C-alpha positions in Angstrom: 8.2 33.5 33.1 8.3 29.4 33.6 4.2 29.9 33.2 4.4 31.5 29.7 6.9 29.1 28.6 5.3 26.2 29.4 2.1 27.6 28.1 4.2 28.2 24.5 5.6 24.9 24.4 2.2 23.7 25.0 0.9 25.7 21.9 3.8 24.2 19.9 2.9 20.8 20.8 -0.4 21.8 19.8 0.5 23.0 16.6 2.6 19.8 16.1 -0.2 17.5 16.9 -2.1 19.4 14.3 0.3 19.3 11.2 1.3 16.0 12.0 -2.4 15.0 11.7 -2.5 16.6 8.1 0.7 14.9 7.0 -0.7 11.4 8.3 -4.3 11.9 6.0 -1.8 12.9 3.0 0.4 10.2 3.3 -2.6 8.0 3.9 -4.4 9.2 0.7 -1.1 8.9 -1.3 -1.1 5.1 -0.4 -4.6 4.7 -1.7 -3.8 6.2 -4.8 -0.6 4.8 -5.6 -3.1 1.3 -4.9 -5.2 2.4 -7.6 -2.9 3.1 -9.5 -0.8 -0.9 -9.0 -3.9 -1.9 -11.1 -2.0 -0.9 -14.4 0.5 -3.3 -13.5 -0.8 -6.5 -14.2 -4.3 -5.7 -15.0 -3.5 -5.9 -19.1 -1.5 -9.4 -18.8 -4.9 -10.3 -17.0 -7.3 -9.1 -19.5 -5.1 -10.4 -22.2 -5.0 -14.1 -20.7 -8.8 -14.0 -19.4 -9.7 -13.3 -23.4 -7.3 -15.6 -25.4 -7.9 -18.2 -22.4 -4.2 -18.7 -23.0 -1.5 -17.6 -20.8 1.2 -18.6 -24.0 4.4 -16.8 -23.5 3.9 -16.6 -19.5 6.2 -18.6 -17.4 4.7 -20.2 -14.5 7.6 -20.5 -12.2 7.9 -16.8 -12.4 4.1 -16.5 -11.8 4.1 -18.8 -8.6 7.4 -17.3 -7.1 6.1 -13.6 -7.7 2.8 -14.6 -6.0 4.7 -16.4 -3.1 6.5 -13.0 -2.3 3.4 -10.6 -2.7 1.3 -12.9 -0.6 4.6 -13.4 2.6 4.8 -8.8 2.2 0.8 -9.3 2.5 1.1 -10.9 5.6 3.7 -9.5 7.3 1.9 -5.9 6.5 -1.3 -7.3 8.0 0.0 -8.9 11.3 2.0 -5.8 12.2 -1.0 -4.0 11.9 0.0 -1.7 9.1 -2.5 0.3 8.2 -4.0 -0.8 4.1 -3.1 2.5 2.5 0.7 1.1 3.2 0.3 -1.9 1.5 -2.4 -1.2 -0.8 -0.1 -1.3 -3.5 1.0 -4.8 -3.3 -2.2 -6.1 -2.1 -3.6 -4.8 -5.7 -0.4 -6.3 -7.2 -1.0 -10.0 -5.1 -4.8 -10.0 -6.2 -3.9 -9.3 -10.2 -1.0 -12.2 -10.0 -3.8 -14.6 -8.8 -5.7 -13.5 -11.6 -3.4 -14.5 -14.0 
């Protein structure tokens, strides 16, 4: 009776293992995508700028302090070795702010 109980948590475990796998690659690919999807963010404030080769009506303090903080979560995600899909978002976000 021990026998087929270990063998069942065993199998549980197994099973475990196994969904826990499928719920990592979803919440992985969910990262990626809400990363692609950060480039709506800034990406029209960049396009704008890049053509009028004006950034009129955009304060630079703001600018600066906004890339200050995206660049310090940047850091902080790569050195605790999260993995990219967690960040992605504000990596996309850090790399537009440069941009404009």
């Amino acid at each position: 009776d021990l026998e087929k109980s270990r063998t069942m948590f065993l199998r549980q475990l197994e099973d475990s293992a196994s969904s826990t796998t499928d719920s990592s690659a979803f919440a992985q690919f969910l990262g990626y995508v809400v990363g692609a999807g950060s480039f709506a963010l800034y990406t029209p404030i960049a396009f704008r700028v890049l053509r009028q080769k004006s950034a009129d009506g955009l304060t630079l303090s703001t600018w600066w302090i906004k890339i200050a903080s995206y660049v310090c979560s940047d850091i902080y995600n790569f050195t605790h070795g999260y993995p990219l899909s967690a960040w992605a978002e504000t990596f996309v976000i850090t790399l537009e702010s440069l941009v404009v």
